[in-house]
Short mmCIF file of C-alpha atoms and ligand atoms in Angstrom, two decimals:
data_model
loop_
_atom_site.label_atom_id
_atom_site.label_comp_id
_atom_site.label_asym_id
_atom_site.label_seq_id
_atom_site.Cartn_x
_atom_site.Cartn_y
_atom_site.Cartn_z
CA UNK A 172 95.75 68.34 -144.85
CA UNK A 173 93.94 71.67 -144.67
CA UNK A 174 95.81 74.77 -145.81
CA UNK A 175 94.22 78.14 -145.06
CA UNK A 176 95.41 81.02 -147.20
CA UNK A 177 94.98 84.34 -145.48
CA UNK A 178 96.25 87.91 -145.49
CA UNK A 179 96.00 90.74 -143.03
CA UNK A 180 94.62 93.04 -145.72
CA UNK A 181 92.77 92.74 -149.00
CA UNK A 182 94.41 93.07 -152.40
CA UNK A 183 97.63 91.20 -151.57
CA UNK A 184 97.04 88.38 -154.07
CA UNK A 185 95.61 85.81 -151.64
CA UNK A 186 93.15 84.43 -154.18
CA UNK A 187 95.86 84.26 -156.86
CA UNK A 188 97.94 82.07 -154.57
CA UNK A 189 94.97 79.90 -153.47
CA UNK A 190 93.68 79.23 -156.99
CA UNK A 191 97.07 78.67 -158.61
CA UNK A 192 98.14 76.35 -155.80
CA UNK A 193 94.92 74.32 -156.15
CA UNK A 194 95.17 74.06 -159.95
CA UNK A 195 98.86 73.11 -159.76
CA UNK A 196 98.06 70.23 -157.40
CA UNK A 197 95.12 69.23 -159.61
CA UNK A 198 92.77 66.30 -159.29
CA UNK A 199 91.59 65.24 -155.84
CA UNK A 200 92.12 68.68 -154.28
CA UNK A 201 89.27 70.76 -152.85
CA UNK A 202 89.25 74.53 -152.93
CA UNK A 203 86.90 76.20 -150.45
CA UNK A 204 86.21 79.91 -150.88
CA UNK A 205 85.40 81.17 -147.38
CA UNK A 206 85.44 84.83 -148.40
CA UNK A 207 81.65 84.60 -148.29
CA UNK A 208 81.04 88.35 -148.46
CA UNK A 209 82.89 88.63 -151.74
CA UNK A 210 83.73 85.19 -153.16
CA UNK A 211 85.85 85.38 -156.31
CA UNK A 212 87.64 82.01 -156.60
CA UNK A 213 84.97 80.91 -159.11
CA UNK A 214 86.02 83.71 -161.47
CA UNK A 215 89.39 81.98 -161.92
CA UNK A 216 88.45 78.32 -161.48
CA UNK A 217 85.24 78.64 -163.56
CA UNK A 218 83.74 75.47 -162.11
CA UNK A 219 80.75 73.51 -163.36
CA UNK A 220 78.23 74.07 -160.53
CA UNK A 221 76.57 70.80 -159.46
CA UNK A 222 74.39 71.95 -156.58
CA UNK A 223 73.25 74.76 -154.30
CA UNK A 224 72.26 74.49 -150.63
CA UNK A 225 70.45 77.22 -148.74
CA UNK A 226 72.03 77.65 -145.30
CA UNK A 227 70.00 78.77 -142.31
CA UNK A 228 70.78 79.34 -138.66
CA UNK A 229 68.32 78.68 -135.81
CA UNK A 230 66.86 81.77 -134.13
CA UNK A 231 64.11 82.05 -131.49
CA UNK A 232 60.42 82.60 -132.04
CA UNK A 233 58.23 83.28 -129.00
CA UNK A 234 54.72 81.94 -128.45
CA UNK A 235 53.12 84.76 -126.43
CA UNK A 236 50.20 82.45 -125.51
CA UNK A 237 52.65 80.46 -123.33
CA UNK A 238 55.00 83.30 -122.24
CA UNK A 239 54.63 84.62 -118.67
CA UNK A 240 57.06 87.57 -119.24
CA UNK A 241 59.44 86.17 -116.59
CA UNK A 242 62.44 87.78 -118.38
CA UNK A 243 64.80 84.78 -118.12
CA UNK A 244 65.46 84.69 -121.87
CA UNK A 245 66.61 88.32 -121.92
CA UNK A 246 68.81 87.77 -118.84
CA UNK A 247 70.78 84.91 -120.37
CA UNK A 248 71.26 86.46 -123.82
CA UNK A 249 74.73 88.02 -124.02
CA UNK A 250 73.92 89.73 -127.31
CA UNK A 251 70.71 91.60 -126.39
CA UNK A 252 69.08 89.56 -129.14
CA UNK A 253 65.91 88.86 -127.16
CA UNK A 254 64.33 91.50 -124.95
CA UNK A 255 61.21 91.69 -122.80
CA UNK A 256 59.52 95.02 -123.51
CA UNK A 257 56.29 95.79 -121.66
CA UNK A 258 53.82 93.02 -122.43
CA UNK A 259 55.80 91.35 -125.18
CA UNK A 260 59.09 89.58 -125.94
CA UNK A 261 61.02 90.82 -128.97
CA UNK A 262 63.67 88.65 -130.65
CA UNK A 263 66.22 90.54 -132.82
CA UNK A 264 67.26 87.86 -135.26
CA UNK A 265 70.12 89.88 -136.81
CA UNK A 266 71.85 90.00 -133.40
CA UNK A 267 71.24 86.34 -132.52
CA UNK A 268 74.27 84.01 -132.39
CA UNK A 269 72.08 80.87 -132.32
CA UNK A 270 73.47 79.68 -128.98
CA UNK A 271 70.11 78.24 -127.93
CA UNK A 272 70.43 79.67 -124.38
CA UNK A 273 67.04 81.40 -124.35
CA UNK A 274 65.24 78.23 -125.47
CA UNK A 275 67.05 76.25 -122.78
CA UNK A 276 66.09 78.55 -119.89
CA UNK A 277 62.49 79.35 -120.82
CA UNK A 278 60.44 77.69 -118.04
CA UNK A 279 57.26 77.70 -120.14
CA UNK A 280 58.67 76.14 -123.31
CA UNK A 281 57.45 79.24 -125.09
CA UNK A 282 60.48 79.60 -127.38
CA UNK A 283 60.93 77.52 -130.50
CA UNK A 284 63.52 77.60 -133.28
CA UNK A 285 62.93 79.00 -136.73
CA UNK A 286 65.52 79.17 -139.51
CA UNK A 287 66.99 82.48 -140.63
CA UNK A 288 68.63 82.37 -144.06
CA UNK A 289 72.36 83.21 -143.99
CA UNK A 290 73.15 82.57 -147.63
CA UNK A 291 73.90 79.69 -149.96
CA UNK A 292 76.67 77.19 -150.56
CA UNK A 293 77.41 76.29 -154.18
CA UNK A 294 79.60 73.35 -155.10
CA UNK A 295 80.98 71.90 -158.29
CA UNK A 296 84.18 70.83 -160.03
CA UNK A 297 86.64 71.57 -162.75
CA UNK A 298 88.99 68.90 -164.18
CA UNK A 299 88.83 66.81 -160.99
CA UNK A 300 89.37 69.84 -158.73
CA UNK A 301 86.45 70.12 -156.28
CA UNK A 302 85.07 73.59 -155.69
CA UNK A 303 82.90 74.95 -152.85
CA UNK A 304 82.01 78.50 -151.94
CA UNK A 305 79.58 80.34 -149.70
CA UNK A 306 77.66 83.44 -150.66
CA UNK A 307 76.37 85.53 -147.77
CA UNK A 308 72.83 86.86 -148.22
CA UNK A 309 72.83 90.56 -149.12
CA UNK A 310 72.35 92.55 -145.90
CA UNK A 311 73.42 89.63 -143.67
CA UNK A 312 76.12 90.57 -141.12
CA UNK A 313 76.80 87.18 -139.51
CA UNK A 314 79.30 85.42 -141.76
CA UNK A 315 81.11 82.96 -139.38
CA UNK A 316 78.22 80.41 -139.25
CA UNK A 317 78.17 80.25 -143.07
CA UNK A 318 81.98 79.99 -143.18
CA UNK A 319 81.85 77.08 -140.72
CA UNK A 320 79.37 75.31 -143.00
CA UNK A 321 81.68 75.79 -146.00
CA UNK A 322 84.53 74.42 -143.86
CA UNK A 323 82.55 71.24 -143.21
CA UNK A 324 83.16 70.29 -146.86
CA UNK A 325 86.84 69.63 -145.98
CA UNK A 326 86.76 65.96 -145.03
CA UNK A 327 89.49 64.21 -142.99
CA UNK A 328 92.22 62.75 -145.18
CA UNK A 329 91.56 65.18 -148.05
CA UNK A 330 93.73 68.01 -149.26
CA UNK A 331 91.70 71.19 -148.90
CA UNK A 332 92.80 74.72 -149.73
CA UNK A 333 90.83 77.48 -148.06
CA UNK A 334 90.70 81.02 -149.39
CA UNK A 335 90.03 83.00 -146.18
CA UNK A 336 88.49 86.48 -146.07
CA UNK A 337 90.92 89.39 -145.64
CA UNK A 338 91.53 90.91 -142.19
CA UNK A 339 91.98 89.40 -138.73
CA UNK A 340 88.45 89.38 -137.31
CA UNK A 341 85.97 86.56 -136.54
CA UNK A 342 85.39 85.46 -140.18
CA UNK A 343 89.14 84.98 -140.68
CA UNK A 344 89.49 83.04 -137.43
CA UNK A 345 86.58 80.80 -138.53
CA UNK A 346 88.47 80.16 -141.80
CA UNK A 347 91.82 79.40 -140.13
CA UNK A 348 90.73 77.43 -137.05
CA UNK A 349 91.50 73.72 -137.38
CA UNK A 350 93.81 74.18 -140.40
CA UNK A 351 97.12 72.29 -140.50
CA UNK A 352 98.95 75.25 -142.02
CA UNK A 353 98.24 78.94 -142.59
CA UNK A 354 99.88 80.55 -145.58
CA UNK A 355 99.95 84.33 -145.20
CA UNK A 356 100.15 86.35 -148.39
CA UNK A 357 101.65 89.78 -147.95
CA UNK A 358 103.44 92.54 -149.79
CA UNK A 359 106.61 94.41 -148.80
CA UNK A 360 105.01 97.75 -147.94
CA UNK A 361 104.37 99.49 -144.61
CA UNK A 362 100.63 98.65 -144.83
CA UNK A 363 101.48 95.06 -145.71
CA UNK A 364 103.79 94.77 -142.72
CA UNK A 365 101.30 96.35 -140.32
CA UNK A 366 98.50 93.95 -141.28
CA UNK A 367 100.87 90.99 -141.49
CA UNK A 368 101.81 91.51 -137.83
CA UNK A 369 98.13 91.39 -136.85
CA UNK A 370 97.58 88.23 -138.90
CA UNK A 371 100.66 86.53 -137.43
CA UNK A 372 99.39 87.39 -133.93
CA UNK A 373 96.07 85.66 -134.68
CA UNK A 374 97.77 82.56 -136.14
CA UNK A 375 100.05 82.29 -133.11
CA UNK A 376 97.07 82.33 -130.75
CA UNK A 377 95.56 79.47 -132.75
CA UNK A 378 98.89 77.60 -132.54
CA UNK A 379 99.01 76.75 -136.26
CA UNK A 380 102.31 76.65 -138.19
CA UNK A 381 102.52 79.37 -140.81
CA UNK A 382 104.70 80.73 -143.59
CA UNK A 383 104.71 83.64 -145.99
CA UNK A 384 104.29 84.33 -149.66
CA UNK A 385 105.55 87.79 -150.58
CA UNK A 386 103.66 89.11 -153.57
CA UNK A 387 104.99 91.99 -155.68
CA UNK A 388 108.22 91.15 -153.89
CA UNK A 389 110.42 93.60 -155.81
CA UNK A 390 108.52 96.72 -154.74
CA UNK A 391 108.65 98.39 -151.31
CA UNK A 392 111.40 97.68 -148.82
CA UNK A 393 112.96 94.89 -146.74
CA UNK A 394 111.01 95.37 -143.53
CA UNK A 395 108.67 92.41 -144.17
CA UNK A 396 111.69 90.12 -144.68
CA UNK A 397 113.39 91.50 -141.55
CA UNK A 398 110.20 90.93 -139.57
CA UNK A 399 109.88 87.38 -140.95
CA UNK A 400 113.47 86.62 -139.93
CA UNK A 401 112.98 88.04 -136.46
CA UNK A 402 109.81 85.96 -135.96
CA UNK A 403 111.24 82.80 -137.50
CA UNK A 404 108.60 82.84 -140.26
CA UNK A 405 109.70 80.99 -143.39
CA UNK A 406 109.32 82.89 -146.67
CA UNK A 407 108.11 80.08 -148.90
CA UNK A 408 107.62 81.93 -152.17
CA UNK A 409 108.15 85.35 -153.72
CA UNK A 410 106.16 86.59 -156.70
CA UNK A 411 107.76 89.63 -158.35
CA UNK A 412 105.68 92.47 -159.70
CA UNK A 413 105.05 91.84 -163.36
CA UNK A 414 102.70 93.86 -165.50
CA UNK A 415 101.88 90.75 -167.54
CA UNK A 416 100.80 88.87 -164.39
CA UNK A 417 98.63 91.80 -163.28
CA UNK A 418 96.96 92.04 -166.70
CA UNK A 419 96.39 88.32 -166.80
CA UNK A 420 94.82 88.43 -163.29
CA UNK A 421 92.48 91.23 -164.34
CA UNK A 422 91.20 88.99 -167.16
CA UNK A 423 90.59 86.08 -164.76
CA UNK A 424 93.45 84.02 -166.21
CA UNK A 425 95.42 81.53 -164.15
CA UNK A 426 99.13 82.16 -163.76
CA UNK A 427 99.98 78.44 -163.92
CA UNK A 428 98.00 77.95 -167.12
CA UNK A 429 99.43 80.95 -168.91
CA UNK A 430 103.02 80.34 -167.74
CA UNK A 431 103.35 76.60 -166.93
CA UNK A 432 106.76 77.10 -165.26
CA UNK A 433 104.82 78.54 -162.31
CA UNK A 434 103.12 75.17 -161.76
CA UNK A 435 106.37 73.65 -160.45
CA UNK A 436 106.92 76.66 -158.20
CA UNK A 437 103.48 76.19 -156.65
CA UNK A 438 104.10 72.46 -156.24
CA UNK A 439 107.37 73.28 -154.46
CA UNK A 440 105.45 75.69 -152.24
CA UNK A 441 103.07 72.87 -151.30
CA UNK A 442 105.91 70.44 -150.56
CA UNK A 443 107.58 72.98 -148.28
CA UNK A 444 104.34 73.40 -146.34
CA UNK A 445 103.95 69.63 -146.18
CA UNK A 446 107.45 69.31 -144.72
CA UNK A 447 106.78 71.94 -142.06
CA UNK A 448 103.52 70.23 -141.04
CA UNK A 449 105.23 66.80 -140.93
CA UNK A 450 108.09 68.26 -138.91
CA UNK A 451 105.65 69.85 -136.45
CA UNK A 452 103.71 66.57 -136.09
CA UNK A 453 106.91 64.66 -135.43
CA UNK A 454 107.76 67.10 -132.66
CA UNK A 455 110.24 69.34 -134.55
CA UNK A 456 110.28 73.13 -134.22
S1 LIG B 206 69.73 81.88 -129.22
FE1 LIG B 206 71.31 82.75 -127.88
S2 LIG B 206 71.98 84.58 -128.98
FE2 LIG B 206 70.04 83.99 -129.87
S3 LIG B 206 68.53 85.16 -128.75
FE3 LIG B 206 68.69 83.19 -127.73
S4 LIG B 206 70.18 83.51 -126.11
FE4 LIG B 206 70.38 85.23 -127.53
S1 LIG B 207 61.89 82.99 -120.74
FE1 LIG B 207 60.07 82.23 -121.80
S2 LIG B 207 58.43 82.76 -120.44
FE2 LIG B 207 60.16 83.96 -119.75
S3 LIG B 207 59.95 85.91 -120.86
FE3 LIG B 207 61.24 84.61 -122.12
S4 LIG B 207 59.80 83.60 -123.51
FE4 LIG B 207 58.60 84.43 -121.87
#
């Protein structure tokens, strides 16, 4: 089972939920930090790092000895990532989506692949909990290919918890696609509600069952709950605002380790998600 933990906006407590859920479920679970622009799961999990892989994506390189300047590569590229200018062909690697189209259509076989570094994947463990995260290279704009490579660490039959990036754009979709359940972490404020609606819209398009965790649930108003009711979204957990929890978070401490009673609450949260997924697979609503 793959659970993707997402939020329409940053700062809602998504990583708190992902890390505490993973630690509560313990040995045999994998936590994948797909927030590759700003990974922070490791700050809480503090894993022993076992290995690092450099991740590259294929981009075109043109052999001008073979090129006849026919222009077919530029015509097929939807991203203006390869352009014929005067007597030369210029690839713009930062714009390239590695689709391979230009290499396919080149009649002279003048285009070959070279690797452009996207970032690294680091993996390790802590007390039987497996940890993986991606770190996007500084200055790199193309995060979805690196996120997809982090996602590959979730093997069939395993329980994997994914900490998705905030927002509702391509990196988030890459983190949610193929998950069995999306847990949306929100807060009961007008901003929270606005971004929650966008996130729910994206999850619905993907056709994945989802539920909510309301963080800082005793601030703000009831509009998030009213929206959840109107959309049939189950509220699976509420975490009240507590200065002690906030202080503990700022020190990188785990809620479930500092206050063990939370461990059972996170286990209950998991079982509720499991039930919804099982119900969906058996044809329920
Ligand atoms: S690989 Fe695809 S995206 Fe990249 S330059 Fe070629 S056609 Fe464009
Ligand atoms: S398709 Fe090949 S031959 Fe034609 S312009 Fe591009 S690189 Fe040159």
